Amino acid sequence: MGRGIVFAVANQKGGVGKTTTAINLAACLASLGRRVLLVDLDPQSNSTSGLGVANDSEHSTYTVLAGTSSFSESALRTAIEGLELLPASRDLAGAEVELVSEENREFKLKGAIQGRSLEYDFILIDCPPSLGLLTINALAACDEVIVPLQCEYYAMEGLSALVDTIEMVRRSINPELEIRGVLLTMFDGRNSICHQVADEVRAHFPGKVFHTVIPRNVRLSESPSHGLPIILYDAGSRGAQSYAELAREVVGEPSAAA
Ligand code: ATP
Ligand code: MG
């Protein structure tokens, strides 16, 4: 088996569904039998708490980036078989500033996960809502970017800044970098704005929008407070079904809904 695929889940706009996507896509890929690592690269530590892990681990993304912990002692098992987590801790907030003066500052994450990519089929990186050094580290380390986009009026605004940043990273530090897909999240079929945004995004990114659309689903918003991915919290919910469908789309298996 070859090297795993590394995805960055990125959008500098806050609250668009990055973490919900990172946790639940990771969990659904693992439930398909894939070996998955979720890297929490956001100082808010939402992927960490969303999987029921405290954000005060001695070993974390921060210590791995700083080179003071090894990868092996930092990745944790989770309640989902096949899913491991590299947890974030509070001190990750300082990394953005501390890294600035370091050599190879854009490549810290890449250096940390590079040697491990044979151990996983997929590595997902949950990015913070900014285009700072942490997100640049994710873009330098990944093969493909998944861009969650909330279906609302201003959704497309700001996307050009992300696309420009991806272009800049491709030109300067990661020539193979690709957008895997824009993922429409919190979709409400009764809301005409949602349909308008979906049409606009598909026109703007032809062939680069996931067929799977994630609906607005209250069970998805409840599950992090229970420290569980949606497939453990409520496997029958529309949210669980949609992330399972996204996982099948990512691995290229035919969708159950098709
Ligand atoms: P940040 O930029 O702060 O990291 P984010 O992009 O990671 O945010 P999330 O934390 O995944 O976004 O989602 C923002 C909020 O919306 C959360 O409260 C989450 O539970 C809720 N949410 C995300 N997706 C859905 C959905 N499909 N249906 C209902 N609620 C959702
Ligand atoms: Mg988040």
PDB file of C-alpha atoms and ligand atoms in Angstrom:
ATOM      1  CA  MET A   1       0.000   0.000   0.000  1.00  0.00           C
ATOM      2  CA  GLY A   2       1.287   3.472  -0.910  1.00  0.00           C
ATOM      3  CA  ARG A   3       1.547   6.701   0.937  1.00  0.00           C
ATOM      4  CA  GLY A   4      -1.618   8.168   2.454  1.00  0.00           C
ATOM      5  CA  ILE A   5      -3.368  11.233   1.100  1.00  0.00           C
ATOM      6  CA  VAL A   6      -3.074  14.379   3.199  1.00  0.00           C
ATOM      7  CA  PHE A   7      -6.054  16.742   3.183  1.00  0.00           C
ATOM      8  CA  ALA A   8      -6.141  20.229   4.679  1.00  0.00           C
ATOM      9  CA  VAL A   9      -9.655  21.304   5.651  1.00  0.00           C
ATOM     10  CA  ALA A  10      -9.333  25.042   5.203  1.00  0.00           C
ATOM     11  CA  ASN A  11     -11.284  28.262   4.856  1.00  0.00           C
ATOM     12  CA  GLN A  12     -10.231  31.412   6.660  1.00  0.00           C
ATOM     13  CA  LYS A  13     -13.855  32.307   7.237  1.00  0.00           C
ATOM     14  CA  GLY A  14     -14.927  31.235  10.714  1.00  0.00           C
ATOM     15  CA  GLY A  15     -17.766  28.873  11.498  1.00  0.00           C
ATOM     16  CA  VAL A  16     -18.218  27.397   8.023  1.00  0.00           C
ATOM     17  CA  GLY A  17     -17.997  23.741   9.073  1.00  0.00           C
ATOM     18  CA  LYS A  18     -14.250  22.981   8.894  1.00  0.00           C
ATOM     19  CA  THR A  19     -14.101  21.178  12.213  1.00  0.00           C
ATOM     20  CA  THR A  20     -17.438  19.403  11.762  1.00  0.00           C
ATOM     21  CA  THR A  21     -16.162  18.183   8.397  1.00  0.00           C
ATOM     22  CA  ALA A  22     -12.703  17.227   9.673  1.00  0.00           C
ATOM     23  CA  ILE A  23     -14.061  15.165  12.578  1.00  0.00           C
ATOM     24  CA  ASN A  24     -16.897  13.494  10.738  1.00  0.00           C
ATOM     25  CA  LEU A  25     -15.160  12.827   7.441  1.00  0.00           C
ATOM     26  CA  ALA A  26     -12.231  11.374   9.407  1.00  0.00           C
ATOM     27  CA  ALA A  27     -14.574   9.157  11.458  1.00  0.00           C
ATOM     28  CA  CYS A  28     -16.518   8.003   8.383  1.00  0.00           C
ATOM     29  CA  LEU A  29     -13.314   7.200   6.470  1.00  0.00           C
ATOM     30  CA  ALA A  30     -12.170   5.125   9.448  1.00  0.00           C
ATOM     31  CA  SER A  31     -15.512   3.332   9.539  1.00  0.00           C
ATOM     32  CA  LEU A  32     -14.886   2.339   5.914  1.00  0.00           C
ATOM     33  CA  GLY A  33     -11.823   0.501   7.200  1.00  0.00           C
ATOM     34  CA  ARG A  34      -9.259   3.166   6.354  1.00  0.00           C
ATOM     35  CA  ARG A  35      -6.454   4.158   8.713  1.00  0.00           C
ATOM     36  CA  VAL A  36      -6.989   7.818   9.484  1.00  0.00           C
ATOM     37  CA  LEU A  37      -5.171  10.539  11.421  1.00  0.00           C
ATOM     38  CA  LEU A  38      -6.885  13.793  12.329  1.00  0.00           C
ATOM     39  CA  VAL A  39      -4.457  16.629  13.077  1.00  0.00           C
ATOM     40  CA  ASP A  40      -5.958  19.469  15.132  1.00  0.00           C
ATOM     41  CA  LEU A  41      -4.066  22.542  13.940  1.00  0.00           C
ATOM     42  CA  ASP A  42      -6.460  25.074  15.454  1.00  0.00           C
ATOM     43  CA  PRO A  43      -5.661  26.718  18.812  1.00  0.00           C
ATOM     44  CA  GLN A  44      -9.416  26.632  19.532  1.00  0.00           C
ATOM     45  CA  SER A  45      -8.946  22.818  19.821  1.00  0.00           C
ATOM     46  CA  ASN A  46     -12.466  22.088  18.609  1.00  0.00           C
ATOM     47  CA  SER A  47     -11.499  18.848  16.839  1.00  0.00           C
ATOM     48  CA  THR A  48      -9.823  17.720  20.038  1.00  0.00           C
ATOM     49  CA  SER A  49     -12.764  18.456  22.329  1.00  0.00           C
ATOM     50  CA  GLY A  50     -15.182  17.232  19.661  1.00  0.00           C
ATOM     51  CA  LEU A  51     -13.563  13.813  19.999  1.00  0.00           C
ATOM     52  CA  GLY A  52     -13.824  13.951  23.767  1.00  0.00           C
ATOM     53  CA  VAL A  53     -10.151  14.744  24.430  1.00  0.00           C
ATOM     54  CA  ALA A  54      -9.027  17.518  26.821  1.00  0.00           C
ATOM     55  CA  ASN A  55      -6.902  20.303  25.337  1.00  0.00           C
ATOM     56  CA  ASP A  56      -4.219  20.083  28.012  1.00  0.00           C
ATOM     57  CA  SER A  57      -2.256  17.121  26.642  1.00  0.00           C
ATOM     58  CA  GLU A  58       1.432  17.124  27.403  1.00  0.00           C
ATOM     59  CA  HIS A  59       2.042  16.004  23.832  1.00  0.00           C
ATOM     60  CA  SER A  60       0.168  17.859  21.125  1.00  0.00           C
ATOM     61  CA  THR A  61       0.355  19.414  17.687  1.00  0.00           C
ATOM     62  CA  TYR A  62       2.227  22.264  19.351  1.00  0.00           C
ATOM     63  CA  THR A  63       4.953  20.132  20.895  1.00  0.00           C
ATOM     64  CA  VAL A  64       5.283  18.159  17.669  1.00  0.00           C
ATOM     65  CA  LEU A  65       5.700  21.407  15.679  1.00  0.00           C
ATOM     66  CA  ALA A  66       8.164  22.674  18.260  1.00  0.00           C
ATOM     67  CA  GLY A  67      10.101  19.428  17.984  1.00  0.00           C
ATOM     68  CA  THR A  68       9.836  18.667  21.708  1.00  0.00           C
ATOM     69  CA  SER A  69       7.561  15.617  21.318  1.00  0.00           C
ATOM     70  CA  SER A  70       7.819  12.769  18.915  1.00  0.00           C
ATOM     71  CA  PHE A  71       4.899  12.028  16.696  1.00  0.00           C
ATOM     72  CA  SER A  72       4.470   8.512  18.113  1.00  0.00           C
ATOM     73  CA  GLU A  73       4.028   9.673  21.694  1.00  0.00           C
ATOM     74  CA  SER A  74       1.568  12.378  20.645  1.00  0.00           C
ATOM     75  CA  ALA A  75      -1.014  10.672  18.413  1.00  0.00           C
ATOM     76  CA  LEU A  76      -3.896   9.236  20.452  1.00  0.00           C
ATOM     77  CA  ARG A  77      -6.385   6.508  19.742  1.00  0.00           C
ATOM     78  CA  THR A  78     -10.050   7.522  19.708  1.00  0.00           C
ATOM     79  CA  ALA A  79     -13.395   5.824  20.260  1.00  0.00           C
ATOM     80  CA  ILE A  80     -13.472   5.078  16.534  1.00  0.00           C
ATOM     81  CA  GLU A  81     -11.425   2.070  15.476  1.00  0.00           C
ATOM     82  CA  GLY A  82      -8.816   3.193  12.968  1.00  0.00           C
ATOM     83  CA  LEU A  83      -9.027   6.892  13.834  1.00  0.00           C
ATOM     84  CA  GLU A  84      -6.145   8.580  15.641  1.00  0.00           C
ATOM     85  CA  LEU A  85      -5.953  12.188  16.799  1.00  0.00           C
ATOM     86  CA  LEU A  86      -3.025  14.551  17.119  1.00  0.00           C
ATOM     87  CA  PRO A  87      -4.629  16.847  19.701  1.00  0.00           C
ATOM     88  CA  ALA A  88      -4.279  20.612  19.923  1.00  0.00           C
ATOM     89  CA  SER A  89      -3.417  22.299  23.183  1.00  0.00           C
ATOM     90  CA  ARG A  90      -3.819  25.860  24.386  1.00  0.00           C
ATOM     91  CA  ASP A  91      -0.196  26.770  23.700  1.00  0.00           C
ATOM     92  CA  LEU A  92      -0.751  26.266  19.966  1.00  0.00           C
ATOM     93  CA  ALA A  93      -2.003  29.872  19.996  1.00  0.00           C
ATOM     94  CA  GLY A  94       1.588  30.972  20.558  1.00  0.00           C
ATOM     95  CA  ALA A  95       2.993  28.874  17.719  1.00  0.00           C
ATOM     96  CA  GLU A  96       1.979  31.339  15.042  1.00  0.00           C
ATOM     97  CA  VAL A  97       4.224  33.977  16.657  1.00  0.00           C
ATOM     98  CA  GLU A  98       6.993  31.644  17.822  1.00  0.00           C
ATOM     99  CA  LEU A  99       7.409  30.064  14.405  1.00  0.00           C
ATOM    100  CA  VAL A 100       7.979  33.408  12.662  1.00  0.00           C
ATOM    101  CA  SER A 101      11.647  33.586  13.562  1.00  0.00           C
ATOM    102  CA  GLU A 102      12.351  29.929  12.783  1.00  0.00           C
ATOM    103  CA  GLU A 103      14.043  28.544   9.741  1.00  0.00           C
ATOM    104  CA  ASN A 104      11.792  26.429   7.512  1.00  0.00           C
ATOM    105  CA  ARG A 105       8.815  27.747   9.436  1.00  0.00           C
ATOM    106  CA  GLU A 106       6.381  26.781   6.675  1.00  0.00           C
ATOM    107  CA  PHE A 107       7.541  23.156   6.718  1.00  0.00           C
ATOM    108  CA  LYS A 108       7.280  22.218  10.400  1.00  0.00           C
ATOM    109  CA  LEU A 109       4.088  20.206   9.982  1.00  0.00           C
ATOM    110  CA  LYS A 110       5.231  18.636   6.749  1.00  0.00           C
ATOM    111  CA  GLY A 111       8.442  17.530   8.458  1.00  0.00           C
ATOM    112  CA  ALA A 112       6.462  16.049  11.339  1.00  0.00           C
ATOM    113  CA  ILE A 113       3.974  14.027   9.286  1.00  0.00           C
ATOM    114  CA  GLN A 114       6.083  13.178   6.259  1.00  0.00           C
ATOM    115  CA  GLY A 115       7.620  10.066   7.703  1.00  0.00           C
ATOM    116  CA  ARG A 116       4.246   8.853   9.002  1.00  0.00           C
ATOM    117  CA  SER A 117       2.196   8.942   5.840  1.00  0.00           C
ATOM    118  CA  LEU A 118       2.800   5.236   5.134  1.00  0.00           C
ATOM    119  CA  GLU A 119       0.970   4.412   8.368  1.00  0.00           C
ATOM    120  CA  TYR A 120      -2.281   6.075   7.337  1.00  0.00           C
ATOM    121  CA  ASP A 121      -4.562   6.038   4.325  1.00  0.00           C
ATOM    122  CA  PHE A 122      -5.737   9.558   5.076  1.00  0.00           C
ATOM    123  CA  ILE A 123      -4.410  12.407   7.168  1.00  0.00           C
ATOM    124  CA  LEU A 124      -6.867  15.284   7.699  1.00  0.00           C
ATOM    125  CA  ILE A 125      -5.696  18.632   9.038  1.00  0.00           C
ATOM    126  CA  ASP A 126      -8.289  20.875  10.696  1.00  0.00           C
ATOM    127  CA  CYS A 127      -7.128  24.458  10.070  1.00  0.00           C
ATOM    128  CA  PRO A 128      -7.827  27.597  12.092  1.00  0.00           C
ATOM    129  CA  PRO A 129      -9.948  30.388  10.586  1.00  0.00           C
ATOM    130  CA  SER A 130      -7.024  32.429   9.301  1.00  0.00           C
ATOM    131  CA  LEU A 131      -4.455  32.392   6.517  1.00  0.00           C
ATOM    132  CA  GLY A 132      -1.554  32.657   8.966  1.00  0.00           C
ATOM    133  CA  LEU A 133       1.450  30.440   9.450  1.00  0.00           C
ATOM    134  CA  LEU A 134      -0.503  27.483  10.830  1.00  0.00           C
ATOM    135  CA  THR A 135      -2.711  27.306   7.740  1.00  0.00           C
ATOM    136  CA  ILE A 136       0.361  27.800   5.522  1.00  0.00           C
ATOM    137  CA  ASN A 137       1.948  24.830   7.313  1.00  0.00           C
ATOM    138  CA  ALA A 138      -1.147  22.771   6.491  1.00  0.00           C
ATOM    139  CA  LEU A 139      -1.082  23.863   2.834  1.00  0.00           C
ATOM    140  CA  ALA A 140       2.624  23.029   2.625  1.00  0.00           C
ATOM    141  CA  ALA A 141       2.059  19.585   4.151  1.00  0.00           C
ATOM    142  CA  CYS A 142      -1.027  18.487   2.252  1.00  0.00           C
ATOM    143  CA  ASP A 143      -1.781  17.039  -1.168  1.00  0.00           C
ATOM    144  CA  GLU A 144      -5.274  18.450  -1.494  1.00  0.00           C
ATOM    145  CA  VAL A 145      -7.477  21.072   0.127  1.00  0.00           C
ATOM    146  CA  ILE A 146     -11.095  20.509   1.125  1.00  0.00           C
ATOM    147  CA  VAL A 147     -12.902  23.850   1.375  1.00  0.00           C
ATOM    148  CA  PRO A 148     -16.113  23.805   3.419  1.00  0.00           C
ATOM    149  CA  LEU A 149     -18.423  26.609   2.355  1.00  0.00           C
ATOM    150  CA  GLN A 150     -21.486  27.612   4.308  1.00  0.00           C
ATOM    151  CA  CYS A 151     -24.474  28.218   2.063  1.00  0.00           C
ATOM    152  CA  GLU A 152     -25.188  31.832   2.960  1.00  0.00           C
ATOM    153  CA  TYR A 153     -25.211  35.176   1.257  1.00  0.00           C
ATOM    154  CA  TYR A 154     -21.569  36.228   1.747  1.00  0.00           C
ATOM    155  CA  ALA A 155     -20.158  32.732   1.321  1.00  0.00           C
ATOM    156  CA  MET A 156     -18.217  33.428  -1.862  1.00  0.00           C
ATOM    157  CA  GLU A 157     -16.643  36.593  -0.492  1.00  0.00           C
ATOM    158  CA  GLY A 158     -13.251  35.824   0.894  1.00  0.00           C
ATOM    159  CA  LEU A 159     -12.941  32.634  -1.111  1.00  0.00           C
ATOM    160  CA  SER A 160     -10.676  34.498  -3.529  1.00  0.00           C
ATOM    161  CA  ALA A 161      -8.232  35.207  -0.683  1.00  0.00           C
ATOM    162  CA  LEU A 162      -8.066  31.466   0.017  1.00  0.00           C
ATOM    163  CA  VAL A 163      -7.637  30.647  -3.666  1.00  0.00           C
ATOM    164  CA  ASP A 164      -4.870  33.287  -3.933  1.00  0.00           C
ATOM    165  CA  THR A 165      -3.116  31.792  -0.908  1.00  0.00           C
ATOM    166  CA  ILE A 166      -3.364  28.283  -2.386  1.00  0.00           C
ATOM    167  CA  GLU A 167      -1.875  29.658  -5.648  1.00  0.00           C
ATOM    168  CA  MET A 168       0.930  31.359  -3.742  1.00  0.00           C
ATOM    169  CA  VAL A 169       1.755  28.156  -1.857  1.00  0.00           C
ATOM    170  CA  ARG A 170       1.651  26.169  -5.094  1.00  0.00           C
ATOM    171  CA  ARG A 171       4.069  28.591  -6.768  1.00  0.00           C
ATOM    172  CA  SER A 172       6.476  28.831  -3.902  1.00  0.00           C
ATOM    173  CA  ILE A 173       6.489  25.767  -1.662  1.00  0.00           C
ATOM    174  CA  ASN A 174       4.098  22.995  -2.760  1.00  0.00           C
ATOM    175  CA  PRO A 175       3.792  22.724  -6.562  1.00  0.00           C
ATOM    176  CA  GLU A 176       1.533  19.639  -6.407  1.00  0.00           C
ATOM    177  CA  LEU A 177      -1.121  21.301  -4.233  1.00  0.00           C
ATOM    178  CA  GLU A 178      -4.681  20.940  -5.529  1.00  0.00           C
ATOM    179  CA  ILE A 179      -8.160  21.871  -4.389  1.00  0.00           C
ATOM    180  CA  ARG A 180      -9.900  18.512  -3.966  1.00  0.00           C
ATOM    181  CA  GLY A 181     -13.280  20.075  -3.620  1.00  0.00           C
ATOM    182  CA  VAL A 182     -15.520  22.749  -2.219  1.00  0.00           C
ATOM    183  CA  LEU A 183     -18.007  21.219   0.205  1.00  0.00           C
ATOM    184  CA  LEU A 184     -21.382  22.896   0.605  1.00  0.00           C
ATOM    185  CA  THR A 185     -22.292  22.801   4.297  1.00  0.00           C
ATOM    186  CA  MET A 186     -25.338  23.709   6.389  1.00  0.00           C
ATOM    187  CA  PHE A 187     -27.461  23.468   3.278  1.00  0.00           C
ATOM    188  CA  ASP A 188     -31.138  24.229   3.725  1.00  0.00           C
ATOM    189  CA  GLY A 189     -33.144  23.275   0.647  1.00  0.00           C
ATOM    190  CA  ARG A 190     -36.012  25.580   1.624  1.00  0.00           C
ATOM    191  CA  ASN A 191     -33.756  28.614   1.516  1.00  0.00           C
ATOM    192  CA  SER A 192     -33.388  30.087  -1.972  1.00  0.00           C
ATOM    193  CA  ILE A 193     -30.063  31.720  -1.020  1.00  0.00           C
ATOM    194  CA  CYS A 194     -28.659  28.225  -0.503  1.00  0.00           C
ATOM    195  CA  HIS A 195     -29.573  27.206  -4.044  1.00  0.00           C
ATOM    196  CA  GLN A 196     -28.184  30.481  -5.403  1.00  0.00           C
ATOM    197  CA  VAL A 197     -24.861  29.978  -3.572  1.00  0.00           C
ATOM    198  CA  ALA A 198     -24.679  26.344  -4.733  1.00  0.00           C
ATOM    199  CA  ASP A 199     -25.212  27.363  -8.377  1.00  0.00           C
ATOM    200  CA  GLU A 200     -22.664  30.161  -8.110  1.00  0.00           C
ATOM    201  CA  VAL A 201     -20.026  27.908  -6.549  1.00  0.00           C
ATOM    202  CA  ARG A 202     -20.542  25.183  -9.168  1.00  0.00           C
ATOM    203  CA  ALA A 203     -20.208  27.775 -11.954  1.00  0.00           C
ATOM    204  CA  HIS A 204     -17.074  29.194 -10.380  1.00  0.00           C
ATOM    205  CA  PHE A 205     -15.349  25.879  -9.557  1.00  0.00           C
ATOM    206  CA  PRO A 206     -16.443  23.513 -12.329  1.00  0.00           C
ATOM    207  CA  GLY A 207     -15.692  19.902 -11.415  1.00  0.00           C
ATOM    208  CA  LYS A 208     -14.362  20.981  -8.030  1.00  0.00           C
ATOM    209  CA  VAL A 209     -17.522  20.864  -5.929  1.00  0.00           C
ATOM    210  CA  PHE A 210     -18.359  17.663  -4.050  1.00  0.00           C
ATOM    211  CA  HIS A 211     -21.584  16.007  -5.206  1.00  0.00           C
ATOM    212  CA  THR A 212     -22.338  15.372  -1.558  1.00  0.00           C
ATOM    213  CA  VAL A 213     -23.981  18.352   0.132  1.00  0.00           C
ATOM    214  CA  ILE A 214     -24.086  18.532   3.932  1.00  0.00           C
ATOM    215  CA  PRO A 215     -27.515  19.593   5.192  1.00  0.00           C
ATOM    216  CA  ARG A 216     -28.118  21.762   8.211  1.00  0.00           C
ATOM    217  CA  ASN A 217     -28.756  19.172  10.890  1.00  0.00           C
ATOM    218  CA  VAL A 218     -29.117  19.848  14.593  1.00  0.00           C
ATOM    219  CA  ARG A 219     -27.623  16.455  15.538  1.00  0.00           C
ATOM    220  CA  LEU A 220     -24.341  17.561  13.899  1.00  0.00           C
ATOM    221  CA  SER A 221     -24.221  20.629  16.113  1.00  0.00           C
ATOM    222  CA  GLU A 222     -25.030  18.600  19.247  1.00  0.00           C
ATOM    223  CA  SER A 223     -22.484  15.816  18.799  1.00  0.00           C
ATOM    224  CA  PRO A 224     -19.293  17.767  19.744  1.00  0.00           C
ATOM    225  CA  SER A 225     -20.678  18.561  23.197  1.00  0.00           C
ATOM    226  CA  HIS A 226     -20.887  14.792  23.747  1.00  0.00           C
ATOM    227  CA  GLY A 227     -17.313  14.351  22.493  1.00  0.00           C
ATOM    228  CA  LEU A 228     -18.505  12.063  19.727  1.00  0.00           C
ATOM    229  CA  PRO A 229     -18.443  12.050  15.945  1.00  0.00           C
ATOM    230  CA  ILE A 230     -21.914  11.951  14.450  1.00  0.00           C
ATOM    231  CA  ILE A 231     -21.735   8.255  13.501  1.00  0.00           C
ATOM    232  CA  LEU A 232     -21.429   7.370  17.192  1.00  0.00           C
ATOM    233  CA  TYR A 233     -23.810  10.054  18.435  1.00  0.00           C
ATOM    234  CA  ASP A 234     -26.688   9.462  16.018  1.00  0.00           C
ATOM    235  CA  ALA A 235     -25.850   7.135  13.158  1.00  0.00           C
ATOM    236  CA  GLY A 236     -29.330   7.418  11.672  1.00  0.00           C
ATOM    237  CA  SER A 237     -29.325  11.220  11.390  1.00  0.00           C
ATOM    238  CA  ARG A 238     -29.180  13.020   8.072  1.00  0.00           C
ATOM    239  CA  GLY A 239     -25.896  14.539   9.189  1.00  0.00           C
ATOM    240  CA  ALA A 240     -24.359  11.090   9.703  1.00  0.00           C
ATOM    241  CA  GLN A 241     -25.676   9.849   6.384  1.00  0.00           C
ATOM    242  CA  SER A 242     -24.296  12.861   4.521  1.00  0.00           C
ATOM    243  CA  TYR A 243     -20.788  12.553   5.991  1.00  0.00           C
ATOM    244  CA  ALA A 244     -20.835   8.803   5.262  1.00  0.00           C
ATOM    245  CA  GLU A 245     -21.723   9.671   1.679  1.00  0.00           C
ATOM    246  CA  LEU A 246     -18.898  12.224   1.541  1.00  0.00           C
ATOM    247  CA  ALA A 247     -16.450   9.562   2.751  1.00  0.00           C
ATOM    248  CA  ARG A 248     -17.611   7.220  -0.015  1.00  0.00           C
ATOM    249  CA  GLU A 249     -17.184  10.029  -2.539  1.00  0.00           C
ATOM    250  CA  VAL A 250     -13.648  10.650  -1.259  1.00  0.00           C
ATOM    251  CA  VAL A 251     -12.609   6.994  -1.538  1.00  0.00           C
ATOM    252  CA  GLY A 252     -14.384   6.649  -4.870  1.00  0.00           C
ATOM    253  CA  GLU A 253     -16.967   4.073  -3.800  1.00  0.00           C
ATOM    254  CA  PRO A 254     -20.437   4.314  -5.333  1.00  0.00           C
ATOM    255  CA  SER A 255     -22.842   6.271  -3.195  1.00  0.00           C
ATOM    256  CA  ALA A 256     -25.651   4.373  -1.478  1.00  0.00           C
ATOM    257  CA  ALA A 257     -27.969   7.186  -2.552  1.00  0.00           C
ATOM    258  CA  ALA A 258     -27.047   6.927  -6.235  1.00  0.00           C
TER     259      ALA A 258
HETATM  260  P1  ATP B   1     -13.936  27.853  13.127  1.00  0.00           P
HETATM  261  O1  ATP B   1     -13.642  28.731  11.949  1.00  0.00           O
HETATM  262  O2  ATP B   1     -14.271  28.616  14.355  1.00  0.00           O
HETATM  263  O3  ATP B   1     -12.895  26.806  13.345  1.00  0.00           O
HETATM  264  P2  ATP B   1     -15.425  25.883  11.714  1.00  0.00           P
HETATM  265  O4  ATP B   1     -15.276  26.362  10.314  1.00  0.00           O
HETATM  266  O5  ATP B   1     -14.546  24.794  12.164  1.00  0.00           O
HETATM  267  O6  ATP B   1     -15.310  27.095  12.741  1.00  0.00           O
HETATM  268  P3  ATP B   1     -17.581  24.361  12.829  1.00  0.00           P
HETATM  269  O7  ATP B   1     -17.047  24.521  14.207  1.00  0.00           O
HETATM  270  O8  ATP B   1     -17.458  23.040  12.195  1.00  0.00           O
HETATM  271  O9  ATP B   1     -16.965  25.474  11.885  1.00  0.00           O
HETATM  272  O10 ATP B   1     -19.115  24.768  12.756  1.00  0.00           O
HETATM  273  C1  ATP B   1     -19.561  26.027  13.277  1.00  0.00           C
HETATM  274  C2  ATP B   1     -20.841  25.796  14.070  1.00  0.00           C
HETATM  275  O11 ATP B   1     -21.856  25.312  13.210  1.00  0.00           O
HETATM  276  C3  ATP B   1     -20.677  24.749  15.159  1.00  0.00           C
HETATM  277  O12 ATP B   1     -21.470  25.102  16.242  1.00  0.00           O
HETATM  278  C4  ATP B   1     -21.188  23.473  14.499  1.00  0.00           C
HETATM  279  O13 ATP B   1     -21.702  22.550  15.446  1.00  0.00           O
HETATM  280  C5  ATP B   1     -22.293  24.019  13.614  1.00  0.00           C
HETATM  281  N1  ATP B   1     -22.458  23.210  12.396  1.00  0.00           N
HETATM  282  C6  ATP B   1     -21.493  22.856  11.495  1.00  0.00           C
HETATM  283  N2  ATP B   1     -22.024  22.145  10.483  1.00  0.00           N
HETATM  284  C7  ATP B   1     -23.348  22.042  10.740  1.00  0.00           C
HETATM  285  C8  ATP B   1     -24.456  21.436  10.063  1.00  0.00           C
HETATM  286  N3  ATP B   1     -24.293  20.793   8.908  1.00  0.00           N
HETATM  287  N4  ATP B   1     -25.684  21.551  10.619  1.00  0.00           N
HETATM  288  C9  ATP B   1     -25.869  22.216  11.780  1.00  0.00           C
HETATM  289  N5  ATP B   1     -24.889  22.800  12.466  1.00  0.00           N
HETATM  290  C10 ATP B   1     -23.643  22.726  11.966  1.00  0.00           C
HETATM  291 MG    MG B   2     -12.956  24.834  13.534  1.00  0.00          MG
END
